[in-house]
C-alpha atoms as one frame of an Amber mdcrd trajectory, in Angstrom:
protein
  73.353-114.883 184.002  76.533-115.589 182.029  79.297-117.415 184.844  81.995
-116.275 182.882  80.905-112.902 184.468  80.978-113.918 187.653  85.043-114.507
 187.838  87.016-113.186 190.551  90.819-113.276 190.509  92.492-116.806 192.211
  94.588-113.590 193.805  91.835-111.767 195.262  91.157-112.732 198.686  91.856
-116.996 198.207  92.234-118.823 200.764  95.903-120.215 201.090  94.327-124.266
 201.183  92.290-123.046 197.949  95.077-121.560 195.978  97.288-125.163 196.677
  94.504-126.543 194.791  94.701-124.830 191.706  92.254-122.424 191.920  91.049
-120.525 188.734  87.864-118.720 189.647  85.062-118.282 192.069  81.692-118.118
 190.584  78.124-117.446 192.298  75.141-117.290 190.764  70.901-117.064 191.124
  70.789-120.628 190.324  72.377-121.949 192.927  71.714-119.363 195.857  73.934
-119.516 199.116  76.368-121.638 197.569  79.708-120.822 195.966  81.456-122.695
 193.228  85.594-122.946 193.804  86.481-124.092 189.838  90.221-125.371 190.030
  92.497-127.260 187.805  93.152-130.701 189.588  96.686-131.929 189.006  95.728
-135.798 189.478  92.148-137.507 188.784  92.661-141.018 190.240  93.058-141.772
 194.331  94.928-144.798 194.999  92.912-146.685 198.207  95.298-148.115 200.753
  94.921-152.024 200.857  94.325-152.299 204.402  91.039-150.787 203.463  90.122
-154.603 202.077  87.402-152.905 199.726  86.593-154.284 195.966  87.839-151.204
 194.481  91.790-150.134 194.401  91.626-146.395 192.855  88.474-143.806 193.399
  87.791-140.052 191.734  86.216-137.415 193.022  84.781-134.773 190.612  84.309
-132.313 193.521  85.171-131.662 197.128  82.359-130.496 199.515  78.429-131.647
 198.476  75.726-129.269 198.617  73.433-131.853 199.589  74.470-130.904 202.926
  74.060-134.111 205.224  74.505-133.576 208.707  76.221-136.753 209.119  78.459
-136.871 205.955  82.085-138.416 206.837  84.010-136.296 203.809  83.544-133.331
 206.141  86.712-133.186 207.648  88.556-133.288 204.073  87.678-129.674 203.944
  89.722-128.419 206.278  92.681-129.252 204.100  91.658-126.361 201.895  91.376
-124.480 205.164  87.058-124.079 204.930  85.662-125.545 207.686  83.810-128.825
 207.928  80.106-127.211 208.555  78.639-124.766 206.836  81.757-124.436 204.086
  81.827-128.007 203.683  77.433-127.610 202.373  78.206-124.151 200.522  81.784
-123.976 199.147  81.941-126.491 196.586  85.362-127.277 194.816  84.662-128.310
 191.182  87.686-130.132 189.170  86.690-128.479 185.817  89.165-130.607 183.786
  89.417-133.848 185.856  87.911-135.744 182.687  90.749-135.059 180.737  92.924
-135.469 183.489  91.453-138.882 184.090  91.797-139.986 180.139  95.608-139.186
 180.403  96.236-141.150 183.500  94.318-144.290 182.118  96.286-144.062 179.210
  99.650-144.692 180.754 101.130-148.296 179.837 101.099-148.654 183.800  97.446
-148.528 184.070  96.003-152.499 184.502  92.746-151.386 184.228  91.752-151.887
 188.199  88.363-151.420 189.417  87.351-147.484 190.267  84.880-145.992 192.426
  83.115-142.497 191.976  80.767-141.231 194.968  83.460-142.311 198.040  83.830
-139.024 199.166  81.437-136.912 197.433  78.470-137.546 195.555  79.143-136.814
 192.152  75.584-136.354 191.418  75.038-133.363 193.815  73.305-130.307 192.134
  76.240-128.990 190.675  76.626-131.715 188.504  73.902-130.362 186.226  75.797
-127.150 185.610  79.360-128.779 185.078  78.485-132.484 183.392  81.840-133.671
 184.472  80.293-137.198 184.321  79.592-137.912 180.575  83.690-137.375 180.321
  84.207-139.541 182.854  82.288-142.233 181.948  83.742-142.702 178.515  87.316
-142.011 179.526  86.515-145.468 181.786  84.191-146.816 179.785  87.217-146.395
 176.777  90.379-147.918 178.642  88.276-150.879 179.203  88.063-149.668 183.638
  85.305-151.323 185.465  83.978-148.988 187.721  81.317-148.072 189.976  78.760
-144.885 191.691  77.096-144.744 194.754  74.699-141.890 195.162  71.531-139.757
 195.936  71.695-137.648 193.380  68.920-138.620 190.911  70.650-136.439 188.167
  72.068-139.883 187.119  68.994-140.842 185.448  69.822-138.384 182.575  73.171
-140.243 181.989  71.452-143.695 181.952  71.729-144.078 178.444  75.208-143.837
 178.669  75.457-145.947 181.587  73.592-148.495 180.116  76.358-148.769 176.528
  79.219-148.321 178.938  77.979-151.425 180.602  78.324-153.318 177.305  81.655
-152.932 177.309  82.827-153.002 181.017  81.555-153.903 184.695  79.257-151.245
 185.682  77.873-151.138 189.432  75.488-148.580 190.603  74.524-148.052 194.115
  71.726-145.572 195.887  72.059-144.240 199.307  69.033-143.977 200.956  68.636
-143.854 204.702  65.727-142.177 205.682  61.955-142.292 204.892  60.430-140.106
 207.468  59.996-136.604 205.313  60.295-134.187 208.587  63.656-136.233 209.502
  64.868-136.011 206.149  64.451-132.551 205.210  66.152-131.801 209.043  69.132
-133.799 208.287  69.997-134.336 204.395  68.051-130.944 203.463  69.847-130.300
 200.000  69.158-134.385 198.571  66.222-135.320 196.362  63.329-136.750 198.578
  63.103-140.430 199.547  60.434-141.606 197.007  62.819-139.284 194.222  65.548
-141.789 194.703  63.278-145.302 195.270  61.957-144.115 191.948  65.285-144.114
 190.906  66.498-147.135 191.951  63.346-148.582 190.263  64.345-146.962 186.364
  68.109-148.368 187.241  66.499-151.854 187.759  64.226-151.743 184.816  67.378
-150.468 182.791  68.816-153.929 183.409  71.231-152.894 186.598  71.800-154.900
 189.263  71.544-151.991 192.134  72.488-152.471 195.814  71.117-149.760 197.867
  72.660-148.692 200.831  70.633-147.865 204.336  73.453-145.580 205.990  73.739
-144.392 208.346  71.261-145.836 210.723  70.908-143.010 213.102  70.583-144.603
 217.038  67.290-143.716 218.677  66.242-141.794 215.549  66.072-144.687 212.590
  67.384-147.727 213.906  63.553-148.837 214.889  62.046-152.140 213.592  59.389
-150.269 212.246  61.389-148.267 209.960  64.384-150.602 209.054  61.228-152.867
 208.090  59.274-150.054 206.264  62.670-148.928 204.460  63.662-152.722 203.327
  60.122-153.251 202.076  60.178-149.813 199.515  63.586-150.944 198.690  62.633
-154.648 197.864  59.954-152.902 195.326  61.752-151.055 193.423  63.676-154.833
 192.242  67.097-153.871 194.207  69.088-156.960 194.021  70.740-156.244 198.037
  71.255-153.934 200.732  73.349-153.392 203.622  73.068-151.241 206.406  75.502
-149.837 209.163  75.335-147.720 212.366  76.410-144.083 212.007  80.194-142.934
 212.676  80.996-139.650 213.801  84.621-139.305 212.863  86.365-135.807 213.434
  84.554-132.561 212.978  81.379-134.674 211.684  80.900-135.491 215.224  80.579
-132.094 216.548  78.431-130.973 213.383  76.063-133.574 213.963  75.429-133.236
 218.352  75.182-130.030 217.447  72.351-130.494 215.364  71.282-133.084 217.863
  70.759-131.047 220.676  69.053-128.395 218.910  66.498-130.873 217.787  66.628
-133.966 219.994  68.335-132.707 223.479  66.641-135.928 225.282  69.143-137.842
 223.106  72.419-136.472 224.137  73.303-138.765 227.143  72.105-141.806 225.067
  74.522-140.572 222.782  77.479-140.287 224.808  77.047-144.105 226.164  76.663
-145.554 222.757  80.068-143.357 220.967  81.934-142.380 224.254  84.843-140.176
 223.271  85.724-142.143 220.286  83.676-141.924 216.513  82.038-145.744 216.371
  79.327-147.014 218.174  79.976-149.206 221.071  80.417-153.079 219.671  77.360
-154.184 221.520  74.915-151.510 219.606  76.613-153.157 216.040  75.363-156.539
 217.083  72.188-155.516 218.524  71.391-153.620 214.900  73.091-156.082 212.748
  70.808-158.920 214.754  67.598-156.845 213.875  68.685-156.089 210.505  69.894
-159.359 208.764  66.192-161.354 209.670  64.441-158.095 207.957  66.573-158.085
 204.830  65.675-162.230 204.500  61.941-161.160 204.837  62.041-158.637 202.272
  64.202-160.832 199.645  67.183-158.458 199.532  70.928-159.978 199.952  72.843
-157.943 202.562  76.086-156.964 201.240  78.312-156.132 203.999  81.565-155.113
 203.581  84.426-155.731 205.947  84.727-152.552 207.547  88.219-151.182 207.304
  91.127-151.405 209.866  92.905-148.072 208.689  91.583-144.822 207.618  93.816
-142.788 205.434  94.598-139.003 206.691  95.049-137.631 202.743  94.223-134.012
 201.462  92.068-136.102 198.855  90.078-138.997 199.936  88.364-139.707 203.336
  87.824-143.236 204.384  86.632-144.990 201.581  83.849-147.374 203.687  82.775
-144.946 205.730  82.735-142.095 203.035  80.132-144.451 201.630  77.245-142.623
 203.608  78.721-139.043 202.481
């Protein structure tokens, strides 16, 4: 089925948030069933990151807002209710897709201004979800970096990346490329409960594997660990051990936030499937979205002596002492696990 036939008028029924955002047309269609595609003309490609943030990257882009891949503990929830959709169920379904942010991008990196700063893709969402496939935003964006002469970096779980490798692999010729892979959870059952729409576990250790053999340097990033549910010894050690064969070169891994409407998302999904949990819960996050201080020392002692066994550098990042409120980006460090 053609999408050009599947256009409905930015008029007809928008939502008020959606229409601020440039909206040209809503499009559904058989291959991607249950999920709606918002395509809008995006006014700005590049997100400047507050400095208190103390990350290695200054400016980020986001190809599209919402992810279909639908994680119940993704931290870019809550930037959906700027388009007034809601943080659940919108958030996994009603995917806003900057069809011209490539172009967009090339302008702004063009500018005289533009000292060629370091730029993250994959903060908020992952700009590998299934969509990607349909709208290759990517390719453009790669060479309008790759071009200016931008270093830049992905973090991911889409495995779509693999088909711009080649790519990947010229641009880093030319300028610093870093790739990262988000993977969190090994148990199948757990994973199919709480990151249903991502590629499988072993899809993206066998991805991490053709990055490494392509010559890249990948971190991989266990995150969330999810208290009580993978936070055990035995699977923090089982996890570190796949990762260390695929040739990763580090990981890090940090305890789950629940920051805004992520938090209610996520208990809810907690006491549907673990109710036991729920008290345990409240102790270790109280009112507020961060585990209590005692739980971070308690993981990062169990972590650090597992990522020495398995030959993988941790590479922690000082987590961030603001948290920018924009219609556009979420927290950068914490968007990490979106």
């Amino acid at each position: 089925m053609r999408w050009q036939s599947q256009t409905l008028d930015a008029e007809d029924g928008a939502l008020p948030g959606l229409s601020r955002a440039g909206l040209v047309r809503t499009v559904q269609t058989p291959e991607f069933e249950g999920i709606t595609f918002h395509e809008v003309l995006c006014k700005s490609a590049l997100n400047k990151v507050p400095e208190a943030t103390n990350l290695p990257f200054q400016w980020t882009v986001n190809p599209m807002r919402g992810c279909s891949h639908a994680c119940r503990y993704c931290f870019a929830r809550g930037t959906h209710e700027y388009l007034d959709l809601d943080a659940g169920r919108d958030f996994d379904t009603q995917i806003v897709v900057k069809t011209n942010i490539a172009a967009v991008l090339r302008k702004e990196l063009g500018r005289r201004s533009w000292r060629r700063a370091p730029v993250a893709l994959g903060t908020n969402t992952d700009p590998y979800q299934r969509a990607e496939g349909r709208y290759r935003l990517m390719p453009g964006i790669i060479r309008a970096l790759t071009e200016s002469g931008t270093p830049f970096s992905i973090l991911t779980k889409g495995t779509l990346l693999r088909r711009d490798l080649p790519l990947l692999t010229s641009a880093a010729r030319e300028v610093r490329v870093s790739l990262a892979v988000s993977i969190a959870i090994l148990d199948e059952d757990l994973h199919r409960s709480l990151e249903s729409g991502t590629p499988s576990p072993r899809a993206r250790l066998d991805l991490v594997r053709a990055l490494t053999d392509a010559g890249f340097a990948v971190d991989v990033l266990v995150a969330p660990v999810i208290p009580c549910l993978t936070d055990s010894r035995a699977h923090l050690d089982a996890i570190f051990g796949a990762i260390a064969e695929t040739g990763a070169s580090s990981a890090v891994a940090f305890p789950m936030h629940l920051r805004g409407s992520t938090r209610g998302w996520f208990l809810s999904w907690l006491a549907e499937h673990h109710p036991a949990l729920l008290r345990r819960y409240r102790q270790l996050y109280g009112r507020g979205e961060s585990v209590t201080p005692e739980y971070s020392a308690w993981l990062r002692a169990r972590v650090d002596p597992l990522l020495a066994e398995h030959g993988l550098t941790p590479h922690r990042q000082t987590e961030p002492e603001t948290r920018p409120e924009t219609a556009d980006t979420t927290d950068p460090q914490l968007a990490l696990f979106a």
